[in-house]
Structures are given as C-alpha cells and as structure tokens.
Amino acid sequence: MRIIDYYNYIMTAACVLTCAAAVVIYKKKSAGKNAVSDMSDRMTYLLLTITICIATFLRLFLLGCVPNGLQQDEASIGYEAFALAKYGVDRNGYAYPVHPLAFGSGGNSELMIYLNMISVKLFGTGIVKLRLIPAILGIATVFVFFFVLKEVFSAPAFAGKKNTLSIVGTAFLAVCPWHVILSRWSLDSNIMPFLQIIGLYTFLVALRKKTAKSFALSAALLAIGMYGYGAGTMVIPMFIVIACIYALIKGALNVKKLIISAAVFMIIFMPLFLFYAVNYLGVPEIVTDYFCINKLTATRSGEVFLTLDSSLPQKLLNNLKVLGLVLTVGNDEDMLCHFYPGYATLFEFTFPITFTGLFLVFKDFFVGLKKKAEDDSEYLCNNAAFAAFLIANIVLSIAVETDISRMVTLFIPLVYAFVRGFDFILSNSKRLAAVLLIMVLLADISFVKDYFTDFNSKVISIFMPTYGDAVARAYEIAGDDRQVYSTYDGLSAPFIVALYYTDYNPIAFNDTVEYYDDEAMFRTAKSFGNFVFADIPENFESEEYENTVFVVSSAEVSRFEETGNYIVENMGGYSVAYKE
C-alpha cells in the first residue's frame, strides 16, 4: 500500500473519533457555550483572495499536459466546436443543432460545445484552449460558492461563525480532488457544478429579496443549466419542485412569482423540450440553414435508465452500493479520468464529518416543515435548497445506471454537508476543528504532489497521449493524396481525435465517412476521406500500401523499423511510419 492509503485509514478513524468526541462534548454542555470569534471581513476577503489564487493554480498549472492527451468525448466536443465555428455545421451536417448528434446518440451536450465554439472563434483550437472553459468555470464555481455559503450562514443560528464557515467551505472546494480533476479537462458534465452553483446562488438571493425579478432570474439560469448535461434534465426539475414547494410552505414564495418563474423557465427550455419531443414523441425533425432540432440515430434511454425486468433488483442493489461508495470512500470502478485512487471525491477520510453534516441538513429540512412560516424561514429555505439537490441526486443515482459523471451535481451539496459537520465540531471544540483542517491540508499537499507527478501514468488508455500529435504529423505528410492508415491499438474512437488534431473539414467528413455500425449507440468511423482506422494489416509492405502513411503504437513500430524501408518518426506512445 501507498502512504496515502495508510493515511486514509488512520484519518478515517480520527474523523470518527472527532465526531464522537464532539457529540460527547455537546451532551455535556449546552450548545453554543464554546464561543467562536468570527474572523473580520478584512481577513475573510484576504483569505478568499488566497483561496482563489490556490484554486486558480490547481486548475491552470500544466493544463495542456496533465492530463496528457485527449479523451474521446473531449476531442468530440472540441471538434464539434471547431466545425460550428468555422463551417456553421456539426460533423453530421446539421447547422447549429439544439443538441448535436455527435456519436449518434448525442453523447456531447450542447452548452459545452457552444461555449467552446466561442473560444475557437476567439483563440483557435488546441488542448489548453479546449480546457480553458471548464478550468475558468471551475475557478468561478469556487468563488461563487463563497457567496452561497455567506447567504446560508447569515442566519442567526450561525452568528459569530458566518465568515469562518464560508471560508472553510470555499477552501475545501478549492482543494477538493473531485473538483480539481473535473476542472482540468473538457467533458460536458464538468461545467455542471458551475451551472448548479450559479442557479443555486440566484435562488438563495431570490429567497432573501422575495421579488418576482429575482426568482425569474434564478429560473432563467436553472433553465440554462438544463443544456449543460443530460443528468441535469432530471436533477434540476426535481430540485425546483422540492425547493419551491418548501419555499411556498414557508411563505418565501407565492403562486404569482412561481408562475412567472415557470414561464421564464419554459421559454428558455423550449428548444430542448422540442428536441426531446422529436426524439421521444415522434415529432418531425426541424432542419433549417440557421438551426436544427434533429433526430438521433440511437437513443440512450435503454442504456441509462433501469429497466423493469428480472435484472431490476440486482441493478438497484448495485446502484445503492455505488451511491454508498461515492458517499464514503469512493468507487474504484469509476473511470480514472474522474478520480485519483487514494483521493476519491472529497478525500476518502472525511465522510464521518460529511455524514454528521447530512444528519443536520435533513434534520433542519424536516423540522423546518413543522415550524411556523415566520420562524427562520429564510435559513430553512436555504438549507432546503441544498437538501433538494441531495434528494434529487439520490433519486437519480437509484433510477439510472450511475457513475460519478452522472452524479456530478451531488458533490456541491456534499461539500455543504461537510461544512455543516465542521460547524458542529467547531461549536463544541475549536481544537478538534483545527485538527480536522490540518488533516485535510496534509492530504491535499499529498494529492497535489501525486496528481501532477503520477496521474498521467494512470490514464494513458483514457487520454491516449501522443496519438493526436502522431496522426496530425501523418496528415501533414500525406495531405489529401496519400492514405493515412491508423492503428486501433490502445485507442478509443481514434477517428474523432484525428478530426480534432487535423482541423478536418466537417463537410468532407460527413460526405465520406463510413461507420463500423450506423445504428450503434456510439458510432465509430472505419474511414473518412483518405483516413482508415483498423488493425495494421499483416501485408503492410505490399504494393497496395506503397504510398500509405501509417500511425502505429509502440507495440507495433518494430515491425516497420525491422524492414529498413520505412522512415519512422517516434512521437512517444505512437509513431508515424512512411516511405519517401
């Protein structure tokens, strides 16, 4: 085992003992006797500035090479953005689609693509430019989270701790392994925490201001969040229903404001609603030269949602198991692009603190329903908003074949729960609270060291380093006249990486592409233009391949080197082999 594994075991036990000690202290004296002196506003904003600087460093340092290479969905998002920015159509020939066809069943959400389209227009293509959107929005998420916590902890129940708790929560999110890893590559789900936090913040502000305009603004931003990722189309409506019912009960929202906000939400959501109508209700496609609402070649509902058959009980149990792991020590079966072993989600050892906070969140949620409308209604509604996201994500995690990317909106509420658990410890023992912060700090130092020195070695099969450089070099040599023959060894959907690295014309691609299976859930190209993607042929030296430029893996390159007839340019994990 590694040092971090021993550390996790020891610190988990320490967190359990810390929570137990806080409970004992709480029972021995009245709550609040351990007076806490809140930090000044000046110190708070100084620490916020330092926290944002740390968050910025962790999300921008070596952005182009950690992770090294491009994952297939990342390349797909980048290529769709390039195609729309330069040619006005996606790779399937649709002009500005509401939801791009992508691999056939969608697979890439529209908001990330269109944000990157703007980036392409301004800065061009490239790995760093492709990853700037999630990195910048990741930093913004940390910043906005501070003000979300300030809204919640402005309640009288947290008097004397508002600034302290807000800074602790913000700093925890800034260094949280889940959020650092998520912010450093361009998967569509990776911008959901920002969309979630900005919608949540405006909702909390609306609860305070109680104006129709503020609720309408919140509704507009939550509707935009529906375009961020497929899981959001389940989580956001559930959040809205639960949070708004609670606010109606507590008198923070009335029916008139709800109707206005619902109308704003539906107006913004309408294009995506029509997309679902086209694909699931049989409404005809809407295809124009200016925008498209197209039909997918395959739908993912059977792959994503649990089916009512004999496999249902086993799948439900598995989903509950996955949820339990994610809430505690992390799920080692998740793809390594989403987590780093030993540093799962919110650090593996913090779950006793988080569970303490979850108890307090749901205690206040249910107790608040019994109180009169005027009793702490603003705080109770704020707390209920976080509880609503937790409930929505738990339902999602049970209803679909879940993984950490689909559960992406679960973790912001979990960080809030961690802060609530920290508050319970702080309220009973400042020393225990200080020890907890030191535990997290030491774990984060270890995470930063390991992530920037070792993460790439664990995700080679996912991000396919050097393949993009090799295929771009092959196309530079071959042009459009010679065949480019690419290996499939160690690769996933290499055609999309080739498209992105070569800035290939999407119209030419759509006219010439041949898929292995046109009706597959994720269509992968066998060939397009002068590119072929398959196993390297045994007779590669035959006359048929005389002018072919090969892209080969490190396991295959010796076959070309041994002939003595090929020029071999080694790019690292992949090489280019060709004859003059």
XYZ file of C-alpha atoms in Angstrom:
580
model
C 0.000 0.000 0.000
C 0.982 3.620 -0.514
C 1.499 6.140 2.257
C -1.796 7.830 1.350
C -3.646 4.530 1.904
C -2.281 4.251 5.454
C -3.042 7.932 5.976
C -6.664 7.417 4.866
C -7.171 4.541 7.312
C -5.704 6.491 10.217
C -7.518 9.735 9.399
C -10.853 7.956 8.900
C -10.529 6.600 12.428
C -9.517 10.080 13.600
C -12.587 11.638 11.970
C -14.856 9.043 13.575
C -13.304 9.809 16.980
C -13.543 13.549 16.329
C -17.265 13.303 15.625
C -17.783 11.070 18.659
C -15.854 13.485 20.891
C -17.893 16.424 19.591
C -21.120 14.556 20.401
C -19.902 13.792 23.925
C -18.919 17.417 24.494
C -22.283 18.557 23.082
C -24.179 16.328 25.507
C -22.167 17.516 28.487
C -22.858 21.190 27.965
C -25.346 23.466 26.298
C -24.871 24.058 22.611
C -23.102 27.316 21.904
C -21.102 27.520 25.157
C -17.929 27.088 23.154
C -17.965 30.660 21.865
C -16.344 31.179 18.487
C -14.939 34.532 17.476
C -15.634 35.111 13.816
C -12.868 36.494 11.628
C -13.150 40.075 10.418
C -14.449 40.929 6.960
C -10.997 42.194 6.019
C -9.341 38.921 6.989
C -12.135 36.969 5.310
C -11.631 38.626 1.944
C -7.849 38.331 2.244
C -8.243 34.582 2.804
C -10.773 34.424 -0.057
C -8.203 36.023 -2.364
C -5.566 33.479 -1.294
C -8.075 30.647 -1.739
C -8.963 31.776 -5.263
C -5.262 32.014 -6.124
C -4.760 28.433 -4.920
C -7.853 27.301 -6.841
C -6.532 29.038 -9.959
C -3.117 27.393 -9.669
C -4.596 23.923 -9.170
C -6.831 24.313 -12.228
C -4.447 26.029 -14.664
C -0.961 24.691 -13.857
C 0.239 22.336 -16.642
C -3.299 22.365 -18.056
C -2.169 21.243 -21.504
C -0.226 18.199 -20.336
C -1.941 16.958 -17.160
C -3.923 15.021 -18.250
C -1.683 14.292 -21.229
C -3.582 13.778 -24.477
C -7.300 13.978 -25.237
C -10.145 11.719 -24.156
C -12.599 10.780 -26.921
C -15.530 12.883 -25.620
C -13.186 15.805 -25.055
C -11.962 15.559 -28.651
C -15.553 15.246 -29.880
C -16.616 18.414 -28.050
C -13.589 20.253 -29.425
C -14.202 19.113 -32.981
C -17.914 19.975 -32.922
C -16.987 23.436 -31.628
C -14.403 23.833 -34.398
C -16.835 22.655 -37.080
C -19.583 25.016 -35.953
C -17.186 27.957 -35.532
C -15.501 27.564 -38.929
C -18.170 25.936 -41.114
C -21.519 26.568 -39.402
C -22.386 22.859 -39.292
C -21.535 19.975 -36.982
C -19.760 16.843 -38.186
C -23.089 15.310 -39.154
C -24.009 18.213 -41.415
C -26.572 19.971 -39.186
C -26.474 23.765 -38.889
C -26.299 24.917 -35.248
C -28.204 21.982 -33.742
C -30.029 22.419 -30.449
C -28.466 19.118 -29.386
C -25.675 17.817 -31.650
C -25.933 14.282 -32.979
C -22.262 13.689 -32.081
C -21.686 9.910 -31.890
C -25.268 9.211 -32.970
C -26.951 9.041 -29.575
C -25.884 12.546 -28.629
C -23.128 11.933 -26.114
C -21.990 15.568 -26.026
C -24.148 18.262 -24.501
C -24.747 21.465 -26.353
C -23.692 24.134 -23.866
C -20.082 22.982 -23.591
C -19.863 22.771 -27.378
C -21.223 26.268 -27.938
C -19.031 27.778 -25.229
C -16.032 26.172 -26.926
C -17.274 27.428 -30.288
C -16.858 30.960 -28.936
C -13.382 30.006 -27.689
C -12.440 28.668 -31.140
C -13.616 31.881 -32.799
C -11.549 33.963 -30.365
C -8.428 31.834 -29.860
C -8.443 28.892 -32.280
C -8.001 25.217 -31.407
C -5.586 23.455 -29.063
C -5.688 21.429 -25.863
C -5.202 24.357 -23.470
C -7.833 26.416 -25.276
C -10.232 23.463 -25.212
C -9.762 23.051 -21.463
C -9.949 26.723 -20.547
C -13.745 26.717 -20.322
C -14.052 24.076 -17.548
C -10.942 25.444 -15.803
C -12.226 29.026 -15.691
C -15.722 27.914 -14.718
C -14.173 25.689 -12.055
C -12.445 28.714 -10.537
C -15.682 30.692 -10.801
C -17.535 27.872 -9.009
C -15.195 28.181 -6.030
C -15.682 31.964 -5.992
C -19.491 31.842 -6.193
C -19.646 29.069 -3.588
C -18.239 31.531 -1.032
C -21.234 33.819 -1.555
C -23.649 30.881 -1.483
C -22.298 29.931 1.952
C -22.486 33.563 3.079
C -26.192 33.549 2.194
C -26.806 30.400 4.238
C -24.636 31.263 7.232
C -26.022 34.783 7.603
C -28.800 33.191 9.672
C -28.864 33.934 13.433
C -28.136 30.263 14.164
C -24.614 30.799 12.809
C -23.927 34.136 14.471
C -20.229 34.658 15.022
C -19.254 31.960 12.504
C -20.516 33.218 9.131
C -17.137 34.265 7.731
C -15.248 31.324 9.218
C -17.635 28.710 7.840
C -17.818 30.416 4.432
C -14.036 30.449 4.068
C -13.623 26.854 5.290
C -16.227 25.607 2.797
C -14.739 27.612 -0.065
C -11.203 26.433 0.707
C -12.393 22.826 0.930
C -13.987 23.048 -2.524
C -10.876 24.771 -3.896
C -8.639 21.818 -2.988
C -11.224 19.013 -3.275
C -9.758 16.262 -5.524
C -13.076 15.684 -7.317
C -13.416 19.319 -8.324
C -9.747 19.857 -9.212
C -9.725 16.819 -11.534
C -13.089 17.761 -13.051
C -11.958 21.316 -13.842
C -8.906 20.211 -15.823
C -10.494 18.537 -18.862
C -13.357 19.276 -21.181
C -16.147 16.749 -20.599
C -19.610 18.295 -20.894
C -20.630 17.260 -17.361
C -17.617 19.129 -15.970
C -19.320 22.520 -16.244
C -22.420 21.354 -14.362
C -21.126 22.369 -10.895
C -20.836 25.964 -12.128
C -24.302 25.899 -13.689
C -25.618 24.374 -10.469
C -23.921 26.871 -8.164
C -24.914 29.962 -10.154
C -28.531 28.763 -10.300
C -28.449 27.945 -6.586
C -26.931 31.299 -5.662
C -29.548 33.301 -7.553
C -32.275 31.144 -5.969
C -30.942 31.899 -2.468
C -30.755 35.609 -3.303
C -34.346 35.442 -4.564
C -35.418 33.860 -1.266
C -33.872 36.857 0.505
C -35.180 39.576 -1.835
C -38.561 37.905 -2.476
C -39.061 39.773 -5.771
C -40.518 38.356 -8.973
C -37.466 39.556 -10.934
C -35.010 37.723 -8.711
C -36.998 34.463 -8.908
C -37.295 34.869 -12.682
C -33.518 35.332 -12.985
C -32.948 32.187 -10.958
C -35.394 30.290 -13.168
C -33.578 31.514 -16.285
C -30.182 30.341 -15.033
C -31.559 26.974 -13.907
C -33.120 26.557 -17.362
C -29.738 27.233 -18.975
C -28.356 24.515 -16.693
C -30.661 22.036 -18.464
C -28.444 22.408 -21.533
C -25.312 21.535 -19.585
C -25.606 17.760 -19.211
C -28.197 15.025 -19.595
C -28.376 14.229 -15.872
C -29.308 17.856 -15.249
C -32.624 17.329 -17.041
C -33.605 15.046 -14.153
C -31.867 16.730 -11.230
C -32.766 20.362 -11.919
C -36.553 19.828 -12.269
C -36.580 17.689 -9.103
C -34.611 20.387 -7.278
C -37.037 23.072 -8.457
C -40.112 21.106 -7.382
C -38.766 20.278 -3.902
C -37.208 23.694 -3.231
C -40.225 25.649 -4.492
C -42.762 23.560 -2.551
C -40.696 24.147 0.580
C -40.491 27.885 -0.147
C -44.265 28.025 -0.710
C -44.882 26.300 2.627
C -42.545 28.715 4.418
C -44.088 31.746 2.704
C -40.879 32.777 0.913
C -42.524 32.269 -2.486
C -46.065 32.853 -3.691
C -48.041 31.397 -6.576
C -47.785 34.520 -8.765
C -43.977 34.583 -8.589
C -43.898 30.836 -9.181
C -45.992 31.139 -12.346
C -43.818 33.979 -13.691
C -40.658 31.995 -12.963
C -42.108 28.827 -14.520
C -42.949 30.765 -17.692
C -39.383 32.121 -17.920
C -38.001 28.631 -17.356
C -40.156 27.069 -20.080
C -39.348 29.764 -22.653
C -35.617 29.115 -22.278
C -36.085 25.346 -22.024
C -38.425 25.160 -25.060
C -35.791 24.376 -27.755
C -34.513 21.446 -25.680
C -38.088 20.389 -24.947
C -38.726 20.270 -28.712
C -35.580 18.169 -29.111
C -36.988 15.613 -26.664
C -40.344 15.763 -28.472
C -38.630 14.999 -31.785
C -36.681 12.084 -30.359
C -39.184 10.537 -27.961
C -42.669 11.684 -29.042
C -42.402 11.284 -32.819
C -42.462 14.996 -33.703
C -40.797 15.590 -37.135
C -37.266 16.974 -37.333
C -36.842 20.721 -37.719
C -33.941 21.275 -40.105
C -33.077 24.748 -41.429
C -29.974 26.580 -42.603
C -29.891 28.506 -39.308
C -30.655 25.935 -36.614
C -31.707 22.306 -36.350
C -33.653 20.088 -33.990
C -32.511 16.766 -35.319
C -33.353 13.154 -34.588
C -30.681 10.950 -33.036
C -29.703 7.737 -34.815
C -29.981 5.887 -31.478
C -31.275 6.784 -28.018
C -29.562 6.062 -24.735
C -32.615 5.569 -22.515
C -32.173 1.785 -22.519
C -28.514 2.154 -21.624
C -29.033 4.765 -18.903
C -32.330 4.006 -17.170
C -33.021 0.824 -15.249
C -35.461 -1.496 -16.997
C -38.443 -3.207 -15.378
C -37.300 -6.770 -15.828
C -35.748 -9.572 -13.779
C -32.458 -7.665 -13.566
C -34.043 -4.735 -11.699
C -33.420 -5.904 -8.087
C -29.764 -6.629 -8.756
C -29.282 -3.301 -10.542
C -30.991 -1.412 -7.718
C -28.710 -3.063 -5.183
C -25.697 -2.226 -7.324
C -26.766 1.418 -7.616
C -27.220 1.642 -3.848
C -23.768 0.123 -3.417
C -22.250 2.660 -5.831
C -24.039 5.517 -4.063
C -22.763 4.279 -0.708
C -19.196 4.103 -2.001
C -19.367 7.560 -3.543
C -20.702 8.991 -0.283
C -17.870 7.390 1.678
C -14.514 6.133 0.369
C -15.137 6.466 -3.366
C -15.899 3.929 -6.070
C -12.768 2.345 -7.528
C -14.787 1.105 -10.517
C -15.240 4.633 -11.836
C -13.088 5.678 -14.771
C -9.785 7.151 -13.640
C -10.435 10.361 -15.558
C -12.944 11.222 -12.815
C -10.928 10.417 -9.708
C -7.439 9.574 -8.493
C -7.134 6.398 -6.382
C -6.489 7.312 -2.768
C -8.098 10.735 -3.160
C -11.659 9.871 -4.055
C -14.115 12.757 -4.356
C -14.000 14.729 -1.059
C -10.928 12.920 0.342
C -11.606 9.371 1.487
C -11.438 10.028 5.237
C -13.851 12.971 5.539
C -17.118 11.043 5.220
C -17.776 10.838 9.010
C -17.783 14.649 9.062
C -19.966 14.771 5.941
C -22.434 12.254 7.388
C -22.691 14.355 10.554
C -23.491 17.326 8.357
C -26.023 15.335 6.324
C -27.842 14.468 9.537
C -28.024 18.166 10.447
C -29.109 19.210 6.934
C -32.012 16.770 6.830
C -32.897 17.369 10.491
C -33.353 21.072 9.745
C -35.175 20.212 6.495
C -37.843 18.092 8.191
C -38.054 20.061 11.435
C -38.499 23.225 9.390
C -41.651 21.825 7.810
C -43.273 21.752 11.273
C -42.330 25.281 12.244
C -44.464 28.335 11.644
C -43.815 30.166 8.401
C -42.081 33.103 10.093
C -39.621 31.000 12.110
C -36.170 31.183 10.478
C -37.884 30.795 7.110
C -35.006 32.223 5.067
C -32.382 29.912 6.554
C -34.700 26.904 6.429
C -35.423 27.542 2.732
C -31.696 27.982 2.034
C -30.913 24.721 3.782
C -33.824 23.048 1.985
C -32.335 24.086 -1.368
C -29.227 22.044 -0.608
C -31.381 19.189 0.698
C -33.398 19.331 -2.534
C -30.263 18.809 -4.612
C -29.243 15.925 -2.361
C -32.649 14.254 -2.687
C -32.706 14.767 -6.465
C -29.261 13.224 -6.844
C -30.132 10.259 -4.636
C -33.209 9.583 -6.798
C -31.073 9.904 -9.947
C -28.443 7.563 -8.533
C -31.075 4.913 -7.873
C -33.028 5.357 -11.128
C -30.147 5.218 -13.625
C -27.066 3.105 -14.131
C -24.977 5.674 -12.417
C -21.358 6.739 -12.354
C -19.515 9.708 -10.946
C -20.052 11.865 -14.046
C -23.834 11.398 -13.890
C -23.717 12.179 -10.162
C -21.826 15.416 -10.833
C -24.399 17.643 -9.091
C -24.221 15.592 -5.886
C -20.918 16.925 -4.617
C -21.592 20.639 -4.107
C -24.354 19.756 -1.591
C -21.969 17.220 -0.021
C -19.373 19.956 0.490
C -22.097 21.990 2.205
C -22.833 18.957 4.391
C -19.119 18.723 5.227
C -19.175 22.380 6.329
C -22.220 21.709 8.488
C -20.361 18.791 10.076
C -17.317 21.015 10.590
C -19.567 23.635 12.208
C -20.837 21.043 14.690
C -17.264 20.176 15.671
C -16.199 23.833 15.801
C -19.177 24.692 18.026
C -18.047 22.085 20.550
C -14.252 22.140 20.293
C -12.057 24.625 18.460
C -9.089 22.305 18.911
C -10.820 19.392 17.206
C -11.852 21.696 14.363
C -8.247 22.870 13.943
C -7.007 19.260 13.878
C -9.551 18.430 11.159
C -8.322 21.304 8.996
C -4.732 20.101 9.400
C -5.804 16.589 8.298
C -7.318 17.991 5.109
C -4.331 20.272 4.454
C -1.826 17.394 4.682
C -3.983 15.210 2.425
C -4.221 17.988 -0.132
C -0.454 18.524 -0.203
C -0.091 14.801 -0.895
C -2.806 14.956 -3.584
C -1.188 17.872 -5.412
C 2.191 16.138 -5.417
C 0.790 12.824 -6.649
C -1.598 14.331 -9.181
C 0.979 16.422 -11.004
C 3.682 13.740 -10.933
C 1.797 10.451 -11.314
C -1.741 10.958 -12.648
C -0.711 10.744 -16.295
C 0.693 7.250 -15.814
C -2.726 6.028 -14.671
C -4.823 7.463 -17.505
C -2.803 6.567 -20.613
C -5.573 4.368 -22.013
C -8.157 7.121 -21.472
C -6.397 10.222 -22.798
C -4.284 8.464 -25.474
C -1.189 10.698 -25.177
C 0.858 11.435 -28.327
C -1.701 9.809 -30.653
C -3.091 13.177 -31.698
C 0.388 14.506 -32.459
C 1.183 11.370 -34.477
C -1.983 11.472 -36.580
C -1.550 15.206 -37.205
C 2.007 14.571 -38.397
C 0.785 11.718 -40.618
C -1.769 14.022 -42.249
C 0.891 16.680 -42.715
C 2.975 14.139 -44.641
C 0.106 12.554 -46.574
C -2.057 15.550 -47.318
C -5.267 14.537 -49.080
C -3.482 12.429 -51.692
C -1.912 9.575 -49.738
C -3.762 7.180 -47.471
C -3.374 7.584 -43.690
C -3.786 4.200 -42.006
C -4.221 4.422 -38.226
C -3.914 1.645 -35.692
C -6.642 0.911 -33.144
C -4.168 -0.418 -30.582
C -4.734 1.229 -27.179
C -7.235 3.670 -28.641
C -10.899 4.506 -28.242
C -12.666 6.175 -31.190
C -9.376 7.395 -32.723
C -11.230 8.947 -35.660
C -12.534 11.800 -33.508
C -9.068 12.565 -32.155
C -7.803 12.615 -35.751
C -10.559 15.013 -36.760
C -9.709 17.425 -33.954
C -5.946 17.391 -34.381
C -6.118 17.851 -38.161
C -8.881 20.517 -38.234
C -10.542 18.327 -40.837
C -13.335 19.810 -42.952
C -16.615 18.542 -41.386
C -18.456 18.691 -44.703
C -15.845 16.447 -46.309
C -16.028 14.150 -43.294
C -19.808 13.834 -43.461
C -19.679 13.152 -47.207
C -17.110 10.363 -46.957
C -17.429 8.761 -43.508
C -18.065 5.023 -43.217
C -19.033 3.766 -39.767
C -18.464 0.314 -38.366
C -22.150 0.281 -37.386
C -24.504 3.080 -38.465
C -27.037 2.151 -35.774
C -24.632 1.711 -32.865
C -25.138 3.651 -29.632
C -21.723 5.247 -30.233
C -20.849 5.244 -33.903
C -17.139 4.958 -34.629
C -15.697 5.620 -38.067
C -13.966 2.900 -40.046
C -12.810 5.507 -42.559
C -13.319 9.008 -43.907
C -11.569 10.857 -46.707
C -8.109 9.305 -47.030
C -8.104 8.036 -43.403
C -8.580 4.396 -42.383
C -8.896 3.180 -38.762
C -8.294 -0.526 -38.241
C -5.712 -3.049 -37.138
C -2.444 -2.661 -39.035
C -2.550 -5.178 -41.927
C -0.107 -8.078 -41.967
C 0.794 -7.310 -45.588
C 1.594 -3.636 -44.953
C 4.665 -3.951 -47.225
C 2.610 -4.967 -50.252
C 2.220 -2.701 -53.244
C -1.298 -1.844 -52.081
C 0.170 0.194 -49.207
C 3.199 1.603 -51.046
C 2.166 5.237 -50.519
C 0.375 4.772 -47.206
C 1.397 6.727 -44.126
C 0.903 4.571 -41.023
C 0.196 5.641 -37.460
C 1.296 2.792 -35.204
C 1.554 2.071 -31.483
C 4.799 1.436 -29.618
C 3.937 -2.276 -29.679
C 3.729 -2.240 -33.495
C 6.506 0.125 -34.504
C 9.254 -2.544 -34.503
C 7.559 -4.245 -37.475
C 8.218 -1.147 -39.559
C 11.683 -0.486 -38.165
C 12.844 -4.029 -38.949
C 12.051 -3.746 -42.650
C 14.557 -0.930 -43.153
C 12.257 0.514 -45.829
C 10.320 2.959 -43.673
C 11.083 6.306 -42.161
C 9.835 6.118 -38.571
C 9.117 9.258 -36.568
C 8.633 8.331 -32.933
C 6.210 10.653 -31.112
C 6.260 8.679 -27.851
C 3.463 6.163 -27.430
C 2.673 6.386 -31.161
C 4.832 6.723 -34.237
C 4.460 7.667 -37.887
C 5.904 5.254 -40.472
C 6.092 6.046 -44.197
C 8.153 5.679 -47.333
C 9.556 8.641 -49.198
